């Protein structure tokens, strides 16, 4: 199937071709006609399958032949959980609308609000924003919601994980009664489905893959190693395989900064991105990673859904995440749009519970691949799912999971 069969205008087809896409992905084939029909849509698909274009393209098509918005008004509102994702989606809007008379901008924390207020005064059709900055603009009377025709909640599950429930409810109360609502995400939890019941009107439900399933194109490898030697093994892997670019995940901001120092000392160009860095610094780092001047990007989970690098060959988890679903989003940065990718996790024996939780979430068992010279001094033993003596029906996972969500809420405060 070709994009031309989906009812998109010539201006959009030209922009799509210039981005190098020839055929739509499965989520795009299903979602684009649904959005064009005017229906509310609730869509879940594996990460890296083209969800952004699945809503951006039909939303832009709907703006064809519309008069420009008045000052402080927008027709389309796209809400994302993080600054990085807001910037990424806004860039997609800009690229796909280059041949359309559509004006767009992004609004998120970490940079001065004055410039964003000025843009809204100059008439904007599509606004991509994080919940906190969006409400800040509204409270300053810099934005009026009355003319909104379409609202998109992107990565809705992540918004709840980051503690945006109250903000989402308030935004919902401010939206016009008559509108089209789209909810896109990698996963849909029970909490998200409950939330959607009060926000969407008879939505078309699109689920192309099971919840929390990873992209099939990603090869997943687990290397056991002593915790104290993880950075040493990371450097060994980077120098051995010589990947052109690698995204490395650390569980903490301090750990990410330490890894960058160690990588630089080993002669590997790297940079860190996390909530403690200013928005300007984070933007510069991401730009460097996209243009190839930064070979290794070390990130915390704040970046797991906001980075879209074409042909990224490898993701390495130096630490396993506390929340199993975060593993899916981390490794989803590689193997995108059908391309091959590899996800490597460095596993120490204190992470057994996290590993078992990840295996349950993705529905597969990992085999451990030991690296000569990095054999762990203490062999980790993985129990089976029915071994209640070790895991007590996995109730032991509750504490680290809560800690993971607490860390997520802390990141939310740095939005």
mmCIF file of C-alpha atoms in Angstrom:
data_model
loop_
_atom_site.group_PDB
_atom_site.id
_atom_site.type_symbol
_atom_site.label_atom_id
_atom_site.label_comp_id
_atom_site.label_asym_id
_atom_site.label_seq_id
_atom_site.Cartn_x
_atom_site.Cartn_y
_atom_site.Cartn_z
ATOM 1 C CA UNK A 1 0.000 0.000 0.000
ATOM 2 C CA UNK A 2 1.134 3.567 -0.756
ATOM 3 C CA UNK A 3 0.524 6.792 1.169
ATOM 4 C CA UNK A 4 -1.358 8.072 -1.876
ATOM 5 C CA UNK A 5 -4.138 5.539 -1.198
ATOM 6 C CA UNK A 6 -4.900 6.962 2.252
ATOM 7 C CA UNK A 7 -6.606 10.141 1.050
ATOM 8 C CA UNK A 8 -3.788 12.537 1.858
ATOM 9 C CA UNK A 9 -3.307 15.714 -0.178
ATOM 10 C CA UNK A 10 -0.467 16.273 -2.648
ATOM 11 C CA UNK A 11 1.293 18.722 -0.338
ATOM 12 C CA UNK A 12 1.521 16.104 2.407
ATOM 13 C CA UNK A 13 2.554 13.366 -0.028
ATOM 14 C CA UNK A 14 5.399 15.560 -1.245
ATOM 15 C CA UNK A 15 6.589 16.203 2.313
ATOM 16 C CA UNK A 16 6.359 12.487 3.149
ATOM 17 C CA UNK A 17 8.448 11.579 0.107
ATOM 18 C CA UNK A 18 11.101 14.131 1.070
ATOM 19 C CA UNK A 19 11.355 12.478 4.483
ATOM 20 C CA UNK A 20 12.245 9.244 2.710
ATOM 21 C CA UNK A 21 9.079 7.260 3.433
ATOM 22 C CA UNK A 22 7.555 5.227 0.624
ATOM 23 C CA UNK A 23 4.958 3.029 2.307
ATOM 24 C CA UNK A 24 2.870 3.579 5.440
ATOM 25 C CA UNK A 25 3.316 1.413 8.514
ATOM 26 C CA UNK A 26 0.503 -0.748 9.880
ATOM 27 C CA UNK A 27 -0.581 1.836 12.460
ATOM 28 C CA UNK A 28 -0.608 4.543 9.783
ATOM 29 C CA UNK A 29 -2.695 2.424 7.407
ATOM 30 C CA UNK A 30 -5.302 1.923 10.121
ATOM 31 C CA UNK A 31 -5.217 5.210 12.015
ATOM 32 C CA UNK A 32 -4.941 7.797 9.222
ATOM 33 C CA UNK A 33 -8.338 6.946 7.638
ATOM 34 C CA UNK A 34 -9.923 6.737 11.090
ATOM 35 C CA UNK A 35 -8.680 10.205 12.047
ATOM 36 C CA UNK A 36 -9.663 11.629 8.652
ATOM 37 C CA UNK A 37 -13.203 10.337 9.205
ATOM 38 C CA UNK A 38 -13.543 12.661 12.176
ATOM 39 C CA UNK A 39 -14.007 9.919 14.759
ATOM 40 C CA UNK A 40 -12.347 9.846 18.141
ATOM 41 C CA UNK A 41 -9.498 7.342 18.088
ATOM 42 C CA UNK A 42 -7.776 5.343 20.809
ATOM 43 C CA UNK A 43 -4.709 3.669 19.340
ATOM 44 C CA UNK A 44 -2.000 1.450 20.814
ATOM 45 C CA UNK A 45 0.955 0.105 18.863
ATOM 46 C CA UNK A 46 4.517 -0.989 19.437
ATOM 47 C CA UNK A 47 6.961 1.835 19.915
ATOM 48 C CA UNK A 48 8.897 2.792 16.786
ATOM 49 C CA UNK A 49 6.088 1.957 14.371
ATOM 50 C CA UNK A 50 5.245 5.480 13.215
ATOM 51 C CA UNK A 51 2.579 6.616 15.678
ATOM 52 C CA UNK A 52 3.518 10.302 15.385
ATOM 53 C CA UNK A 53 2.897 10.457 11.643
ATOM 54 C CA UNK A 54 -0.279 8.422 12.169
ATOM 55 C CA UNK A 55 -1.901 11.395 13.883
ATOM 56 C CA UNK A 56 0.128 14.358 12.559
ATOM 57 C CA UNK A 57 -0.614 13.663 8.883
ATOM 58 C CA UNK A 58 -4.438 13.416 9.105
ATOM 59 C CA UNK A 59 -4.588 16.309 11.578
ATOM 60 C CA UNK A 60 -2.708 18.529 9.114
ATOM 61 C CA UNK A 61 -4.999 17.356 6.314
ATOM 62 C CA UNK A 62 -7.953 18.523 8.397
ATOM 63 C CA UNK A 63 -6.534 22.050 8.482
ATOM 64 C CA UNK A 64 -6.648 22.387 4.701
ATOM 65 C CA UNK A 65 -8.702 25.372 3.557
ATOM 66 C CA UNK A 66 -9.207 26.584 7.133
ATOM 67 C CA UNK A 67 -8.873 30.282 7.883
ATOM 68 C CA UNK A 68 -5.925 31.278 10.101
ATOM 69 C CA UNK A 69 -6.578 31.212 13.832
ATOM 70 C CA UNK A 70 -7.061 34.387 15.792
ATOM 71 C CA UNK A 71 -4.383 35.510 18.228
ATOM 72 C CA UNK A 72 -4.068 33.234 21.287
ATOM 73 C CA UNK A 73 -6.219 30.587 19.604
ATOM 74 C CA UNK A 74 -5.199 27.187 18.211
ATOM 75 C CA UNK A 75 -7.149 24.618 16.221
ATOM 76 C CA UNK A 76 -5.071 21.561 17.114
ATOM 77 C CA UNK A 77 -3.581 20.816 20.525
ATOM 78 C CA UNK A 78 -1.049 17.990 20.902
ATOM 79 C CA UNK A 79 -0.135 17.134 24.499
ATOM 80 C CA UNK A 80 3.002 15.136 25.303
ATOM 81 C CA UNK A 81 4.502 14.053 28.653
ATOM 82 C CA UNK A 82 8.078 15.338 28.224
ATOM 83 C CA UNK A 83 9.954 18.270 26.720
ATOM 84 C CA UNK A 84 11.954 16.014 24.410
ATOM 85 C CA UNK A 85 8.860 14.359 22.991
ATOM 86 C CA UNK A 86 7.147 17.742 22.569
ATOM 87 C CA UNK A 87 10.133 19.007 20.592
ATOM 88 C CA UNK A 88 10.219 15.825 18.502
ATOM 89 C CA UNK A 89 6.507 15.943 17.658
ATOM 90 C CA UNK A 90 6.679 19.674 16.901
ATOM 91 C CA UNK A 91 9.533 18.974 14.487
ATOM 92 C CA UNK A 92 7.407 16.343 12.727
ATOM 93 C CA UNK A 93 4.546 18.827 12.437
ATOM 94 C CA UNK A 94 6.911 21.394 10.940
ATOM 95 C CA UNK A 95 8.402 18.964 8.427
ATOM 96 C CA UNK A 96 5.106 17.495 7.238
ATOM 97 C CA UNK A 97 3.401 20.915 6.985
ATOM 98 C CA UNK A 98 6.178 22.620 5.002
ATOM 99 C CA UNK A 99 3.993 22.894 1.886
ATOM 100 C CA UNK A 100 0.826 23.843 3.771
ATOM 101 C CA UNK A 101 -0.268 27.278 5.050
ATOM 102 C CA UNK A 102 -0.095 25.967 8.608
ATOM 103 C CA UNK A 103 1.689 27.650 11.512
ATOM 104 C CA UNK A 104 2.869 25.603 14.476
ATOM 105 C CA UNK A 105 4.950 25.893 17.619
ATOM 106 C CA UNK A 106 5.947 24.010 20.751
ATOM 107 C CA UNK A 107 5.566 25.034 24.391
ATOM 108 C CA UNK A 108 7.326 23.333 27.278
ATOM 109 C CA UNK A 109 9.262 24.155 30.421
ATOM 110 C CA UNK A 110 12.950 24.803 30.771
ATOM 111 C CA UNK A 111 12.969 27.809 28.451
ATOM 112 C CA UNK A 112 11.519 31.311 28.807
ATOM 113 C CA UNK A 113 7.759 31.440 28.447
ATOM 114 C CA UNK A 114 7.826 34.942 26.911
ATOM 115 C CA UNK A 115 8.874 33.713 23.471
ATOM 116 C CA UNK A 116 6.115 31.096 23.512
ATOM 117 C CA UNK A 117 3.529 33.713 24.453
ATOM 118 C CA UNK A 118 4.745 35.888 21.575
ATOM 119 C CA UNK A 119 4.335 33.032 19.093
ATOM 120 C CA UNK A 120 0.775 32.400 20.238
ATOM 121 C CA UNK A 121 -0.019 36.073 19.685
ATOM 122 C CA UNK A 122 1.130 35.744 16.078
ATOM 123 C CA UNK A 123 -1.535 33.104 15.293
ATOM 124 C CA UNK A 124 -0.748 29.394 15.585
ATOM 125 C CA UNK A 125 -2.753 26.517 14.118
ATOM 126 C CA UNK A 126 -1.017 23.588 15.851
ATOM 127 C CA UNK A 127 0.393 23.752 19.380
ATOM 128 C CA UNK A 128 2.456 20.909 20.847
ATOM 129 C CA UNK A 129 2.850 21.273 24.596
ATOM 130 C CA UNK A 130 3.580 19.559 27.886
ATOM 131 C CA UNK A 131 0.727 19.668 30.439
ATOM 132 C CA UNK A 132 2.433 21.965 32.949
ATOM 133 C CA UNK A 133 3.482 24.637 30.456
ATOM 134 C CA UNK A 134 0.113 24.404 28.680
ATOM 135 C CA UNK A 135 -1.774 25.245 31.868
ATOM 136 C CA UNK A 136 0.737 27.967 32.689
ATOM 137 C CA UNK A 137 -0.019 29.616 29.338
ATOM 138 C CA UNK A 138 -3.742 29.334 29.981
ATOM 139 C CA UNK A 139 -3.459 30.807 33.477
ATOM 140 C CA UNK A 140 -1.504 33.747 32.043
ATOM 141 C CA UNK A 141 -4.357 34.284 29.546
ATOM 142 C CA UNK A 142 -1.904 33.713 26.703
ATOM 143 C CA UNK A 143 -3.965 30.840 25.295
ATOM 144 C CA UNK A 144 -7.674 30.350 24.716
ATOM 145 C CA UNK A 145 -9.078 26.832 24.291
ATOM 146 C CA UNK A 146 -12.457 27.776 22.786
ATOM 147 C CA UNK A 147 -11.509 27.198 19.119
ATOM 148 C CA UNK A 148 -9.741 23.862 19.574
ATOM 149 C CA UNK A 149 -11.072 21.336 17.075
ATOM 150 C CA UNK A 150 -8.692 18.415 17.693
ATOM 151 C CA UNK A 151 -6.810 17.395 20.834
ATOM 152 C CA UNK A 152 -4.179 14.648 20.795
ATOM 153 C CA UNK A 153 -2.875 12.917 23.906
ATOM 154 C CA UNK A 154 0.434 11.370 22.858
ATOM 155 C CA UNK A 155 2.022 8.730 25.141
ATOM 156 C CA UNK A 156 -0.975 8.957 27.452
ATOM 157 C CA UNK A 157 0.245 6.129 29.662
ATOM 158 C CA UNK A 158 3.499 7.962 30.315
ATOM 159 C CA UNK A 159 1.558 11.067 31.371
ATOM 160 C CA UNK A 160 -0.094 9.101 34.153
ATOM 161 C CA UNK A 161 3.206 7.499 35.159
ATOM 162 C CA UNK A 162 4.745 10.962 35.501
ATOM 163 C CA UNK A 163 1.934 12.146 37.745
ATOM 164 C CA UNK A 164 0.007 14.321 35.264
ATOM 165 C CA UNK A 165 -3.433 12.942 36.166
ATOM 166 C CA UNK A 166 -4.708 16.158 37.774
ATOM 167 C CA UNK A 167 -3.332 18.280 34.941
ATOM 168 C CA UNK A 168 -5.015 16.077 32.342
ATOM 169 C CA UNK A 169 -8.335 16.281 34.161
ATOM 170 C CA UNK A 170 -8.105 20.060 34.355
ATOM 171 C CA UNK A 171 -7.185 20.346 30.665
ATOM 172 C CA UNK A 172 -10.154 18.137 29.829
ATOM 173 C CA UNK A 173 -12.474 20.437 31.783
ATOM 174 C CA UNK A 174 -11.274 23.419 29.730
ATOM 175 C CA UNK A 175 -11.696 21.855 26.280
ATOM 176 C CA UNK A 176 -14.720 22.572 24.047
ATOM 177 C CA UNK A 177 -17.467 19.963 24.284
ATOM 178 C CA UNK A 178 -17.481 19.493 20.515
ATOM 179 C CA UNK A 179 -14.055 18.301 19.382
ATOM 180 C CA UNK A 180 -12.183 15.289 18.045
ATOM 181 C CA UNK A 181 -10.043 13.527 20.646
ATOM 182 C CA UNK A 182 -7.176 11.210 19.763
ATOM 183 C CA UNK A 183 -5.254 9.117 22.278
ATOM 184 C CA UNK A 184 -2.033 7.472 21.078
ATOM 185 C CA UNK A 185 0.360 5.393 23.130
ATOM 186 C CA UNK A 186 2.737 2.470 23.082
ATOM 187 C CA UNK A 187 0.593 0.770 25.726
ATOM 188 C CA UNK A 188 -2.879 1.141 27.213
ATOM 189 C CA UNK A 189 -3.171 0.215 30.859
ATOM 190 C CA UNK A 190 -6.451 -0.228 32.712
ATOM 191 C CA UNK A 191 -5.957 3.269 34.146
ATOM 192 C CA UNK A 192 -5.658 4.753 30.658
ATOM 193 C CA UNK A 193 -8.803 2.987 29.460
ATOM 194 C CA UNK A 194 -10.666 4.283 32.497
ATOM 195 C CA UNK A 195 -9.423 7.807 31.789
ATOM 196 C CA UNK A 196 -10.426 7.549 28.136
ATOM 197 C CA UNK A 197 -14.025 6.654 28.982
ATOM 198 C CA UNK A 198 -14.673 10.172 30.207
ATOM 199 C CA UNK A 199 -12.709 11.943 27.477
ATOM 200 C CA UNK A 200 -13.441 10.156 24.206
ATOM 201 C CA UNK A 201 -16.796 9.765 22.463
ATOM 202 C CA UNK A 202 -17.370 6.277 21.035
ATOM 203 C CA UNK A 203 -13.739 5.991 19.893
ATOM 204 C CA UNK A 204 -12.431 3.615 17.280
ATOM 205 C CA UNK A 205 -10.106 1.286 19.156
ATOM 206 C CA UNK A 206 -6.904 0.336 17.324
ATOM 207 C CA UNK A 207 -4.576 -2.224 18.889
ATOM 208 C CA UNK A 208 -2.043 -3.689 16.519
ATOM 209 C CA UNK A 209 0.036 -5.540 19.110
ATOM 210 C CA UNK A 210 -0.265 -6.935 22.604
ATOM 211 C CA UNK A 211 0.417 -4.640 25.508
ATOM 212 C CA UNK A 212 4.068 -4.187 26.429
ATOM 213 C CA UNK A 213 5.356 -6.252 23.502
ATOM 214 C CA UNK A 214 8.681 -5.207 22.105
ATOM 215 C CA UNK A 215 9.444 -4.628 18.452
ATOM 216 C CA UNK A 216 10.278 -7.942 16.804
ATOM 217 C CA UNK A 217 13.151 -6.404 14.845
ATOM 218 C CA UNK A 218 15.103 -5.718 18.046
ATOM 219 C CA UNK A 219 17.559 -8.422 19.084
ATOM 220 C CA UNK A 220 17.708 -8.489 22.893
ATOM 221 C CA UNK A 221 20.865 -9.597 24.685
ATOM 222 C CA UNK A 222 21.669 -9.854 28.410
ATOM 223 C CA UNK A 223 25.311 -9.760 29.560
ATOM 224 C CA UNK A 224 25.841 -10.730 33.228
ATOM 225 C CA UNK A 225 28.618 -8.782 34.933
ATOM 226 C CA UNK A 226 29.595 -7.602 38.384
ATOM 227 C CA UNK A 227 27.991 -4.256 39.180
ATOM 228 C CA UNK A 228 31.377 -2.662 39.788
ATOM 229 C CA UNK A 229 32.545 -3.578 36.262
ATOM 230 C CA UNK A 230 29.543 -2.369 34.249
ATOM 231 C CA UNK A 231 31.247 0.766 32.941
ATOM 232 C CA UNK A 232 34.314 -1.274 32.028
ATOM 233 C CA UNK A 233 32.181 -3.734 30.057
ATOM 234 C CA UNK A 234 30.319 -0.864 28.396
ATOM 235 C CA UNK A 235 33.588 0.613 27.135
ATOM 236 C CA UNK A 236 34.703 -2.833 25.941
ATOM 237 C CA UNK A 237 31.473 -3.302 23.949
ATOM 238 C CA UNK A 238 31.638 0.176 22.407
ATOM 239 C CA UNK A 239 35.236 -0.254 21.292
ATOM 240 C CA UNK A 240 34.713 -3.827 20.071
ATOM 241 C CA UNK A 241 31.576 -3.255 17.980
ATOM 242 C CA UNK A 242 32.251 0.333 16.884
ATOM 243 C CA UNK A 243 28.585 1.179 16.382
ATOM 244 C CA UNK A 244 28.231 4.609 14.712
ATOM 245 C CA UNK A 245 25.849 5.708 17.462
ATOM 246 C CA UNK A 246 24.626 4.203 20.715
ATOM 247 C CA UNK A 247 21.987 5.266 23.220
ATOM 248 C CA UNK A 248 22.930 4.220 26.761
ATOM 249 C CA UNK A 249 20.452 4.218 29.638
ATOM 250 C CA UNK A 250 21.395 4.831 33.249
ATOM 251 C CA UNK A 251 18.931 4.570 36.118
ATOM 252 C CA UNK A 252 20.100 7.787 37.799
ATOM 253 C CA UNK A 253 21.265 11.252 36.792
ATOM 254 C CA UNK A 254 24.432 10.897 38.832
ATOM 255 C CA UNK A 255 25.172 7.561 37.176
ATOM 256 C CA UNK A 256 24.713 9.101 33.736
ATOM 257 C CA UNK A 257 27.187 11.882 34.518
ATOM 258 C CA UNK A 258 29.742 9.400 35.878
ATOM 259 C CA UNK A 259 29.458 7.261 32.749
ATOM 260 C CA UNK A 260 30.119 10.263 30.497
ATOM 261 C CA UNK A 261 33.285 11.077 32.436
ATOM 262 C CA UNK A 262 34.489 7.466 32.155
ATOM 263 C CA UNK A 263 33.637 7.272 28.441
ATOM 264 C CA UNK A 264 35.413 10.537 27.683
ATOM 265 C CA UNK A 265 38.482 9.317 29.572
ATOM 266 C CA UNK A 266 38.406 6.225 27.348
ATOM 267 C CA UNK A 267 38.359 8.418 24.229
ATOM 268 C CA UNK A 268 34.669 7.941 23.407
ATOM 269 C CA UNK A 269 32.731 11.099 22.506
ATOM 270 C CA UNK A 270 29.658 11.165 24.721
ATOM 271 C CA UNK A 271 27.163 13.410 26.477
ATOM 272 C CA UNK A 272 24.426 13.059 29.082
ATOM 273 C CA UNK A 273 20.784 14.097 29.030
ATOM 274 C CA UNK A 274 18.610 14.146 32.141
ATOM 275 C CA UNK A 275 16.301 16.370 34.174
ATOM 276 C CA UNK A 276 19.089 18.298 35.927
ATOM 277 C CA UNK A 277 20.369 19.719 32.647
ATOM 278 C CA UNK A 278 18.857 22.938 31.314
ATOM 279 C CA UNK A 279 16.528 22.727 28.344
ATOM 280 C CA UNK A 280 19.073 24.566 26.212
ATOM 281 C CA UNK A 281 21.780 22.059 27.145
ATOM 282 C CA UNK A 282 19.460 19.113 26.471
ATOM 283 C CA UNK A 283 18.553 20.517 23.069
ATOM 284 C CA UNK A 284 22.208 20.978 22.136
ATOM 285 C CA UNK A 285 23.020 17.416 23.205
ATOM 286 C CA UNK A 286 20.143 15.955 21.195
ATOM 287 C CA UNK A 287 21.142 17.996 18.151
ATOM 288 C CA UNK A 288 24.701 16.699 18.495
ATOM 289 C CA UNK A 289 23.447 13.128 18.722
ATOM 290 C CA UNK A 290 21.222 13.548 15.684
ATOM 291 C CA UNK A 291 23.982 15.036 13.521
ATOM 292 C CA UNK A 292 26.531 12.444 14.648
ATOM 293 C CA UNK A 293 28.979 14.651 16.541
ATOM 294 C CA UNK A 294 27.974 12.873 19.754
ATOM 295 C CA UNK A 295 28.555 9.143 19.329
ATOM 296 C CA UNK A 296 27.198 7.944 22.667
ATOM 297 C CA UNK A 297 24.235 9.552 24.398
ATOM 298 C CA UNK A 298 23.793 8.579 28.050
ATOM 299 C CA UNK A 299 20.224 9.158 29.194
ATOM 300 C CA UNK A 300 17.838 8.555 32.055
ATOM 301 C CA UNK A 301 14.280 7.408 31.381
ATOM 302 C CA UNK A 302 13.175 10.980 30.778
ATOM 303 C CA UNK A 303 14.549 10.502 27.239
ATOM 304 C CA UNK A 304 13.199 7.029 26.542
ATOM 305 C CA UNK A 305 10.204 8.284 24.538
ATOM 306 C CA UNK A 306 11.513 11.568 23.217
ATOM 307 C CA UNK A 307 14.378 10.436 21.000
ATOM 308 C CA UNK A 308 13.789 9.498 17.382
ATOM 309 C CA UNK A 309 17.046 8.814 15.568
ATOM 310 C CA UNK A 310 16.708 7.045 12.240
ATOM 311 C CA UNK A 311 18.764 3.867 11.937
ATOM 312 C CA UNK A 312 19.955 3.935 15.554
ATOM 313 C CA UNK A 313 21.716 0.548 15.688
ATOM 314 C CA UNK A 314 22.032 -0.091 19.399
ATOM 315 C CA UNK A 315 20.590 0.663 22.837
ATOM 316 C CA UNK A 316 22.475 -0.400 25.970
ATOM 317 C CA UNK A 317 20.905 -0.593 29.422
ATOM 318 C CA UNK A 318 23.702 -0.136 31.937
ATOM 319 C CA UNK A 319 21.035 -0.441 34.643
ATOM 320 C CA UNK A 320 17.732 -2.282 34.338
ATOM 321 C CA UNK A 321 14.755 -0.005 35.047
ATOM 322 C CA UNK A 322 12.635 -0.499 38.170
ATOM 323 C CA UNK A 323 9.419 -0.310 36.132
ATOM 324 C CA UNK A 324 9.295 -3.143 33.587
ATOM 325 C CA UNK A 325 7.353 -1.133 31.009
ATOM 326 C CA UNK A 326 10.188 1.392 30.842
ATOM 327 C CA UNK A 327 12.382 -1.343 29.380
ATOM 328 C CA UNK A 328 10.025 -1.553 26.390
ATOM 329 C CA UNK A 329 10.255 2.171 25.757
ATOM 330 C CA UNK A 330 14.016 2.252 26.172
ATOM 331 C CA UNK A 331 14.738 -0.443 23.621
ATOM 332 C CA UNK A 332 12.097 0.974 21.301
ATOM 333 C CA UNK A 333 14.584 3.695 20.347
ATOM 334 C CA UNK A 334 16.258 1.119 18.064
ATOM 335 C CA UNK A 335 14.660 -1.172 15.489
ATOM 336 C CA UNK A 336 12.309 1.612 14.412
ATOM 337 C CA UNK A 337 10.131 1.534 11.307
ATOM 338 C CA UNK A 338 11.157 -2.023 10.517
ATOM 339 C CA UNK A 339 14.922 -1.466 10.734
ATOM 340 C CA UNK A 340 17.080 -3.991 12.578
ATOM 341 C CA UNK A 341 18.437 -3.096 15.994
ATOM 342 C CA UNK A 342 20.046 -4.586 19.072
ATOM 343 C CA UNK A 343 19.295 -3.938 22.739
ATOM 344 C CA UNK A 344 21.955 -4.973 25.261
ATOM 345 C CA UNK A 345 21.393 -5.050 29.010
ATOM 346 C CA UNK A 346 24.236 -5.290 31.528
ATOM 347 C CA UNK A 347 22.837 -7.425 34.332
ATOM 348 C CA UNK A 348 24.191 -7.688 37.872
ATOM 349 C CA UNK A 349 22.912 -10.159 40.446
ATOM 350 C CA UNK A 350 21.098 -7.452 42.459
ATOM 351 C CA UNK A 351 18.762 -6.869 39.478
ATOM 352 C CA UNK A 352 17.201 -10.341 39.348
ATOM 353 C CA UNK A 353 13.734 -9.158 40.369
ATOM 354 C CA UNK A 354 13.746 -6.404 37.746
ATOM 355 C CA UNK A 355 14.809 -8.865 35.064
ATOM 356 C CA UNK A 356 12.074 -11.350 35.952
ATOM 357 C CA UNK A 357 9.492 -8.540 35.932
ATOM 358 C CA UNK A 358 10.667 -7.488 32.454
ATOM 359 C CA UNK A 359 10.413 -11.075 31.216
ATOM 360 C CA UNK A 360 6.837 -11.261 32.460
ATOM 361 C CA UNK A 361 5.973 -7.922 30.833
ATOM 362 C CA UNK A 362 7.297 -8.842 27.376
ATOM 363 C CA UNK A 363 6.334 -12.496 27.485
ATOM 364 C CA UNK A 364 9.734 -14.053 26.879
ATOM 365 C CA UNK A 365 12.689 -15.518 28.744
ATOM 366 C CA UNK A 366 16.182 -14.153 28.216
ATOM 367 C CA UNK A 367 19.286 -16.257 27.852
ATOM 368 C CA UNK A 368 22.383 -14.788 29.467
ATOM 369 C CA UNK A 369 25.402 -14.320 27.178
ATOM 370 C CA UNK A 370 28.652 -14.137 29.151
ATOM 371 C CA UNK A 371 31.546 -12.047 27.829
ATOM 372 C CA UNK A 372 35.021 -13.573 28.277
ATOM 373 C CA UNK A 373 37.010 -11.542 30.754
ATOM 374 C CA UNK A 374 33.835 -10.144 32.364
ATOM 375 C CA UNK A 375 32.414 -13.248 34.007
ATOM 376 C CA UNK A 376 30.569 -12.249 37.186
ATOM 377 C CA UNK A 377 32.199 -13.406 40.391
ATOM 378 C CA UNK A 378 28.790 -14.340 41.789
ATOM 379 C CA UNK A 379 26.543 -16.292 39.453
ATOM 380 C CA UNK A 380 23.000 -14.919 39.372
ATOM 381 C CA UNK A 381 20.287 -17.558 39.531
ATOM 382 C CA UNK A 382 17.027 -16.824 37.768
ATOM 383 C CA UNK A 383 14.084 -18.610 39.341
ATOM 384 C CA UNK A 384 11.017 -19.662 37.412
ATOM 385 C CA UNK A 385 7.705 -17.817 37.570
ATOM 386 C CA UNK A 386 6.239 -20.422 39.914
ATOM 387 C CA UNK A 387 9.059 -20.174 42.470
ATOM 388 C CA UNK A 388 7.077 -18.456 45.218
ATOM 389 C CA UNK A 389 9.812 -19.028 47.810
ATOM 390 C CA UNK A 390 12.071 -16.597 45.974
ATOM 391 C CA UNK A 391 9.568 -14.046 44.747
ATOM 392 C CA UNK A 392 6.376 -14.537 46.784
ATOM 393 C CA UNK A 393 4.171 -14.223 43.687
ATOM 394 C CA UNK A 394 6.336 -11.242 42.759
ATOM 395 C CA UNK A 395 5.022 -9.055 45.555
ATOM 396 C CA UNK A 396 8.662 -8.235 46.226
ATOM 397 C CA UNK A 397 8.584 -6.182 43.025
ATOM 398 C CA UNK A 398 6.174 -3.722 44.591
ATOM 399 C CA UNK A 399 8.797 -1.711 46.456
ATOM 400 C CA UNK A 400 11.199 -1.105 43.544
ATOM 401 C CA UNK A 401 8.276 -0.364 41.242
ATOM 402 C CA UNK A 402 6.973 2.246 43.655
ATOM 403 C CA UNK A 403 10.450 3.706 43.831
ATOM 404 C CA UNK A 404 10.547 3.858 40.058
ATOM 405 C CA UNK A 405 7.263 5.743 39.931
ATOM 406 C CA UNK A 406 8.464 8.072 42.669
ATOM 407 C CA UNK A 407 11.506 8.840 40.531
ATOM 408 C CA UNK A 408 9.165 9.450 37.617
ATOM 409 C CA UNK A 409 7.180 11.962 39.627
ATOM 410 C CA UNK A 410 10.444 13.692 40.595
ATOM 411 C CA UNK A 411 11.293 14.013 36.915
ATOM 412 C CA UNK A 412 7.819 15.464 36.352
ATOM 413 C CA UNK A 413 8.640 18.279 38.747
ATOM 414 C CA UNK A 414 11.551 19.172 36.457
ATOM 415 C CA UNK A 415 9.330 19.434 33.358
#
